[in-house]
Structure formats: structure tokens, C-alpha cells
Short mmCIF file of C-alpha atoms in Angstrom, two decimals:
data_model
loop_
_atom_site.label_atom_id
_atom_site.label_comp_id
_atom_site.label_asym_id
_atom_site.label_seq_id
_atom_site.Cartn_x
_atom_site.Cartn_y
_atom_site.Cartn_z
CA ASN A 289 -39.33 84.24 -53.05
CA PRO A 290 -38.84 87.45 -54.94
CA MET A 291 -36.56 90.52 -53.48
CA ASP A 292 -38.18 93.53 -51.87
CA ARG A 293 -36.99 96.94 -52.57
CA GLU A 294 -34.93 96.95 -48.80
CA GLU A 295 -33.06 93.31 -49.55
CA ALA A 296 -32.63 95.51 -53.44
CA LYS A 297 -31.02 98.46 -51.83
CA SER A 298 -28.38 96.31 -49.95
CA PHE A 299 -27.41 94.69 -52.80
CA LEU A 300 -26.93 97.58 -54.94
CA GLU A 301 -25.18 99.11 -52.22
CA LEU A 302 -22.42 96.98 -53.44
CA CYS A 303 -22.43 97.16 -56.71
CA ARG A 304 -19.09 99.52 -57.83
CA PRO A 305 -19.33 102.22 -60.58
CA GLY A 306 -17.44 100.98 -63.45
CA VAL A 307 -17.04 97.59 -62.40
CA GLU A 308 -18.97 95.14 -64.59
CA ALA A 309 -17.88 91.77 -62.88
CA ASP A 310 -20.37 93.27 -60.45
CA HIS A 311 -23.56 93.13 -62.41
CA THR A 312 -23.04 89.09 -62.93
CA ASP A 313 -23.61 88.54 -59.37
CA PRO A 314 -27.06 87.02 -59.30
CA LEU A 315 -28.27 88.58 -56.64
CA ILE A 316 -27.17 92.15 -57.83
CA ALA A 317 -28.06 91.64 -61.31
CA GLU A 318 -32.00 90.21 -59.63
CA ALA A 319 -31.53 94.19 -57.92
CA LEU A 320 -30.38 96.01 -60.83
CA ALA A 321 -33.19 93.84 -62.96
CA MET A 322 -35.80 95.80 -60.53
CA LEU A 323 -35.03 99.44 -61.60
CA ASP A 324 -36.80 99.78 -64.73
CA GLN A 325 -40.02 99.08 -62.39
CA ASP A 326 -39.05 101.00 -59.83
CA PRO A 327 -38.21 104.89 -60.83
CA GLU A 328 -37.54 105.80 -56.66
CA LEU A 329 -34.83 102.92 -56.13
CA ARG A 330 -33.10 103.99 -59.95
CA ALA A 331 -32.87 107.27 -58.52
CA SER A 332 -31.21 106.00 -55.19
CA PHE A 333 -28.87 103.67 -57.27
CA GLU A 334 -27.74 106.41 -59.90
CA SER A 335 -27.26 109.12 -56.99
CA GLY A 336 -25.28 106.74 -55.01
CA GLN A 337 -23.21 105.55 -57.84
CA VAL A 338 -22.33 109.39 -58.56
CA ILE A 339 -21.07 109.67 -54.45
CA ASP A 340 -19.16 106.50 -54.75
CA ALA A 341 -17.34 107.89 -58.07
CA ARG A 342 -16.75 110.72 -56.54
CA ILE A 343 -15.08 109.40 -53.45
CA SER A 344 -13.41 106.97 -55.07
CA GLU A 345 -11.86 109.66 -57.51
CA SER A 346 -10.79 112.12 -54.91
CA LEU A 347 -9.04 108.55 -52.84
CA ASN A 348 -7.03 107.95 -56.17
CA SER A 349 -5.93 111.35 -56.75
CA ILE A 350 -4.43 111.52 -53.47
CA GLU A 351 -0.58 110.85 -53.34
CA PRO A 352 1.11 109.76 -49.84
CA PRO A 353 4.32 111.69 -49.23
CA ALA A 354 7.20 110.36 -51.07
CA SER A 355 8.94 110.49 -46.85
CA LEU A 356 6.29 108.41 -45.37
CA LYS A 357 7.82 105.28 -45.68
CA ALA A 358 11.02 105.69 -44.12
CA GLU A 359 8.97 107.57 -41.68
CA ILE A 360 6.87 104.61 -40.61
CA LEU A 361 10.22 102.32 -40.52
CA ALA A 362 11.98 104.81 -38.72
CA GLY A 363 8.59 104.79 -36.19
CA MET A 364 8.72 100.75 -36.42
CA TYR A 365 12.55 100.94 -35.61
CA ALA A 366 12.52 103.10 -32.59
CA HIS A 367 9.32 101.32 -31.13
CA LYS A 368 11.45 98.22 -31.14
CA ALA A 369 14.43 99.27 -29.78
CA SER A 370 12.17 100.80 -26.90
CA ALA A 371 10.13 97.98 -25.87
CA ASP A 372 13.58 95.82 -26.36
CA GLU A 373 15.24 97.72 -23.60
CA LYS A 374 11.96 97.54 -21.28
CA ALA A 375 11.86 94.04 -21.48
CA PRO A 376 13.99 91.62 -19.15
CA ALA A 377 16.06 89.36 -20.80
CA THR A 378 15.61 85.38 -21.00
CA SER A 379 17.03 82.35 -21.97
CA ALA A 380 14.23 81.97 -24.67
CA ASP A 381 15.18 85.66 -25.80
CA MET A 382 18.52 85.04 -26.21
CA ILE A 383 19.14 81.04 -27.53
CA ALA A 384 15.97 79.57 -28.58
CA PHE A 385 13.54 82.33 -30.34
CA PRO A 386 15.02 85.11 -30.79
CA GLU A 387 13.41 86.04 -34.20
CA GLN A 388 10.02 85.22 -32.57
CA THR A 389 10.32 88.36 -30.25
CA SER A 390 11.32 90.58 -32.33
CA THR A 391 8.64 89.72 -35.30
CA LYS A 392 6.26 90.02 -32.67
CA ASN A 393 7.69 94.09 -31.79
CA TRP A 394 7.53 94.58 -35.30
CA MET A 395 4.48 93.51 -36.21
CA SER A 396 3.03 95.57 -33.31
CA ALA A 397 5.02 98.57 -34.19
CA PHE A 398 3.27 98.53 -37.51
CA VAL A 399 0.07 97.86 -36.52
CA GLY A 400 -0.06 100.48 -34.31
CA LEU A 401 2.01 103.04 -36.91
CA ALA A 402 -0.72 101.78 -40.02
CA ALA A 403 -3.50 102.59 -37.66
CA VAL A 404 -2.45 106.02 -37.21
CA PHE A 405 -1.52 106.52 -41.07
CA VAL A 406 -4.87 105.02 -42.23
CA ALA A 407 -6.58 107.39 -39.63
CA LEU A 408 -4.75 110.77 -40.86
CA PHE A 409 -5.53 109.29 -44.63
CA VAL A 410 -9.11 108.93 -44.27
CA THR A 411 -9.66 112.04 -42.53
CA PHE A 412 -7.68 113.94 -44.97
CA ALA A 413 -9.44 112.24 -48.08
CA ALA A 414 -12.63 113.12 -46.30
CA LEU A 415 -12.29 116.49 -45.60
CA ARG A 416 -10.37 116.98 -49.37
CA THR A 417 -13.75 115.16 -51.05
CA GLY A 418 -15.86 117.58 -49.36
CA GLN A 419 -13.97 120.95 -50.39
CA GLU A 420 -13.93 119.24 -53.98
CA THR A 421 -17.60 118.61 -53.78
CA ASN A 422 -18.52 122.17 -52.43
CA THR A 423 -16.47 123.53 -55.00
CA GLU A 424 -18.12 121.48 -57.93
CA THR A 425 -21.21 122.14 -56.62
CA ALA A 426 -20.74 126.06 -57.06
CA VAL A 427 -19.44 126.20 -60.56
CA ALA A 428 -22.23 123.91 -61.83
CA THR A 429 -24.93 125.86 -60.59
CA ALA A 430 -23.79 129.16 -61.06
CA GLY A 431 -26.16 131.12 -63.36
CA ILE A 432 -28.86 128.55 -63.18
CA PRO A 433 -32.07 130.03 -61.59
CA ASP A 434 -32.93 129.02 -58.21
CA LEU A 435 -35.97 127.58 -59.14
CA VAL A 436 -34.65 124.86 -61.19
CA GLN A 437 -31.73 124.39 -58.67
CA PHE A 438 -34.78 123.57 -55.81
CA LEU A 439 -36.31 121.53 -58.10
CA SER A 440 -33.21 119.35 -58.54
CA ALA A 441 -32.40 119.64 -54.73
CA GLU A 442 -35.77 118.52 -54.04
CA MET A 443 -35.70 115.59 -56.77
CA SER A 444 -32.66 114.56 -55.22
CA ASN A 445 -34.49 113.99 -52.14
CA MET A 446 -37.91 112.61 -52.96
CA LYS A 447 -39.02 109.38 -50.71
CA GLY A 448 -41.95 108.89 -52.84
CA LEU A 449 -44.89 110.32 -54.68
CA ASP A 450 -47.91 111.89 -53.34
CA LYS A 451 -50.82 110.13 -56.05
CA ARG A 452 -49.87 107.33 -58.15
CA SER A 453 -51.51 106.95 -61.66
CA GLN A 454 -50.55 105.58 -64.68
CA GLN A 455 -53.28 108.06 -66.64
CA SER A 456 -53.24 111.57 -66.10
CA GLY A 457 -56.78 112.46 -65.24
CA PRO A 458 -56.56 111.13 -61.72
CA ILE A 459 -53.43 113.20 -61.43
CA MET A 460 -55.01 116.64 -62.86
CA THR A 461 -58.22 116.11 -60.38
CA TYR A 462 -56.06 114.98 -57.18
CA LEU A 463 -53.57 118.18 -57.83
CA ALA A 464 -56.58 120.56 -58.09
CA SER A 465 -57.91 119.20 -54.94
CA GLN A 466 -54.49 120.07 -52.96
CA GLY A 467 -55.08 123.77 -54.95
CA ALA A 468 -51.38 122.78 -57.09
CA PRO A 469 -50.96 123.96 -60.49
CA ARG A 470 -51.45 122.10 -63.81
CA PRO A 471 -49.92 122.34 -66.93
CA ASP A 472 -52.60 123.88 -68.67
CA ALA A 473 -51.43 124.49 -71.97
CA LEU A 474 -49.76 121.24 -71.94
CA LYS A 475 -52.80 119.15 -70.81
CA GLU A 476 -53.72 118.41 -74.49
CA VAL A 477 -50.20 116.89 -74.97
CA ILE A 478 -49.69 114.96 -72.21
CA ARG A 479 -53.10 113.76 -72.14
CA ASP A 480 -52.26 110.16 -73.74
CA LYS A 481 -48.80 110.35 -72.03
CA ARG A 482 -48.27 107.16 -69.66
CA THR A 483 -47.71 108.65 -66.04
CA LEU A 484 -46.32 107.29 -63.09
CA GLY A 485 -48.20 109.79 -60.68
CA CYS A 486 -46.92 113.23 -58.69
CA VAL A 487 -46.00 115.09 -56.04
CA VAL A 488 -46.17 119.03 -54.72
CA PHE A 489 -43.40 121.18 -53.20
CA ASP A 490 -43.59 124.09 -51.38
CA TYR A 491 -41.72 126.42 -53.09
CA ASN A 492 -41.12 130.05 -51.40
CA GLY A 493 -44.49 129.59 -50.10
CA ALA A 494 -45.98 128.60 -53.46
CA LYS A 495 -47.24 125.22 -54.81
CA LEU A 496 -44.83 123.35 -57.29
CA SER A 497 -46.10 120.58 -59.03
CA MET A 498 -44.62 117.98 -60.74
CA ILE A 499 -45.86 115.01 -62.73
CA CYS A 500 -43.87 112.02 -63.46
CA PHE A 501 -43.97 110.19 -67.00
CA LYS A 502 -42.43 106.82 -68.61
CA ASP A 503 -42.60 106.67 -71.98
CA ASP A 504 -39.08 105.04 -73.65
CA SER A 505 -37.16 106.94 -70.36
CA TYR A 506 -38.51 108.47 -67.44
CA TYR A 507 -39.19 112.42 -67.33
CA HIS A 508 -40.86 115.01 -65.44
CA ILE A 509 -43.00 118.01 -65.91
CA ALA A 510 -42.98 120.72 -63.21
CA THR A 511 -45.24 123.50 -63.12
CA LEU A 512 -45.77 126.82 -60.93
CA ASP A 513 -48.06 129.57 -61.56
CA LYS A 514 -46.36 132.72 -62.52
CA ALA A 515 -48.19 134.94 -60.25
CA ASP A 516 -46.35 132.80 -57.58
CA ILE A 517 -42.90 133.67 -58.53
CA THR A 518 -40.88 136.75 -58.31
CA GLU A 519 -37.39 135.81 -59.85
CA GLU A 520 -36.95 136.50 -63.52
CA ILE A 521 -37.66 133.45 -65.63
CA PRO A 522 -35.88 133.66 -69.24
CA GLN A 523 -38.48 134.75 -72.12
CA ASP A 524 -37.15 132.18 -74.67
CA PRO A 525 -36.46 128.59 -73.57
CA ALA A 526 -33.27 127.71 -71.41
CA PHE A 527 -31.63 124.67 -70.60
CA TYR A 528 -29.36 124.13 -67.60
CA GLN A 529 -27.35 120.88 -66.62
CA ILE A 530 -26.92 119.50 -62.95
CA GLY A 531 -25.23 116.60 -62.32
CA LYS A 532 -26.77 113.90 -65.02
CA GLN A 533 -29.78 115.76 -65.26
CA THR A 534 -30.87 118.25 -67.75
CA PHE A 535 -33.62 120.96 -67.44
CA LYS A 536 -35.73 122.73 -69.90
CA LEU A 537 -37.27 126.32 -68.33
CA TRP A 538 -39.88 128.31 -70.27
CA GLN A 539 -43.05 129.98 -69.84
CA ASP A 540 -46.51 130.74 -71.35
CA GLU A 541 -48.83 133.86 -70.37
CA LYS A 542 -49.98 132.01 -66.98
CA GLN A 543 -47.13 129.48 -66.19
CA VAL A 544 -43.75 128.35 -65.71
CA HIS A 545 -42.73 124.95 -66.62
CA ILE A 546 -39.66 122.62 -66.43
CA LEU A 547 -39.19 119.98 -68.30
CA THR A 548 -36.72 117.37 -67.13
CA MET A 549 -34.85 114.09 -67.60
CA GLU A 550 -31.68 112.43 -66.66
CA GLY A 551 -29.54 112.69 -70.28
CA THR A 552 -28.66 115.69 -72.24
CA GLU A 553 -30.46 118.22 -74.24
CA GLU A 554 -31.31 116.15 -77.54
CA ASP A 555 -32.82 113.46 -75.19
CA LEU A 556 -35.76 115.52 -74.00
CA PRO A 557 -38.74 114.80 -75.61
CA GLU A 558 -40.26 117.60 -78.03
CA LEU A 559 -43.64 118.58 -76.07
CA ILE A 560 -44.39 121.72 -77.44
#
């Protein structure tokens, strides 16, 4: 039976960033093959890969204290000495199996201490990762208009499209029925483009529409009526980068538009 989306998600979560050997696993390979036909699944997978890579990088950057080994050994010896003092001596302890008792105490101490250090290590790593993520986010979005940051966040949390269609006509009709802006200045340019669908967001009480396209790659056009926006928009087209996503922001007489896709400024299609 063919793999469904939930099964694919489960196997994609096992695919480690930068580990090509994972791609040769038959089940992971089957799940990866579904990404070209499922933009939402691809977005979820790529987001997960970014998070996994960031966690891995943060963990690898943490160096244990130089005294850690000595402290673990000292703790184990202290635990062993305490246990030996409390345990009554028996003929087995003294003659037959002296190493067995010693090994058991040693392992018990090691497991207990190891568990403590692992817990501390994971807690420290989580806190450090959170601090780095917040710092990286603040730096990455500095100077970027709120509208672009809003669209980036909404795309990251998208659960699906409001309307699906491979033609722009039904999408334009749907947007009109929702009272959402349509990219009027681009309607002739996108008329023959292959679409995937659209979604309508609520931006500060106004409707922001986004149409999704599939050509050689996936890209999206978001539109907002200028009458519904109070923040200042650059007069000339401006480019911004958030994570792996590039955004082109511009305006015409009546509307503000954002063209976005995963890639660089040079990867954006020429629509205007």
C-alpha cells in the first residue's frame, strides 16, 4: 500500500540533516519522494531539518568542564565507600566473589551520577539553544518591515490552503468572494501560471491574500490593499532574507505585494 502523509511525516522525522546515508533507507526515501507533490509536507520537513540542525550545532558547541571526569570518579568512589561501610561482611564478599560486589556498587554509582549529569547537560543545552535562537531571530529580523515578518511567521505555521486550484481564475473568484485583495496589477502576468491554491490571513484587522505557485520551484505572491496598511513601505522594490526564505516587497498605486520563495534574491522569478 502507498505511504500516507502521517506515515511519511514519521519517517521524515528520522532523517538527520546532512546525513546522506539516511536517504538510502527505503522508507525514508519513499517519504522524501512525496515532498515534490506535497508543498505542506515539504515545508514541515524543511522546518524540522532547520530545527534539528540548530539543536545539533548547539549541543556540539558545548564543552564539558575539564574537571568533570575527576568529579564523576570521586563521586563514585565516595558512593562505593559509603555502601561498603553499611553493608555487612559475608563469606561471599570476602572470599568467593569480591569483585562482583565491587562492580555492582561501581555501576550503581556510575548510573546515578551519569543520570544527574545527563539531566544537567540537557537542561543547559536547552537553555543555551533558546538563548541563541532568540538572539539569532532578533538579529535576523532587524530592520525588516512588520508585514514581511508577519508573512514569514504565518507561512511557517500554515496548516493548509483555503482554496486549491491549478488555475488562477477560480482562485481570483474565491478571493473576491472573501473580500480579500487580488493582485490586480499582476493578473495578466500570473493568468497562465500553474497555481496550487491560496490562503487569506488577518493582518491587523485587514485581509492579506497569498497565492501559491508551482513552476520550476515553489513561490508565493501576497497582496494587501494600501488603504489597509499604516506602516511605511519602501518606494522601490526591497529584498529581505529570513532563514532560507527570500522576500521581495514593492508597491503600486493601490496595493502592496510580496513575492517570496526559498532561495536567494537571484532565484526569485521575474514577474514585474
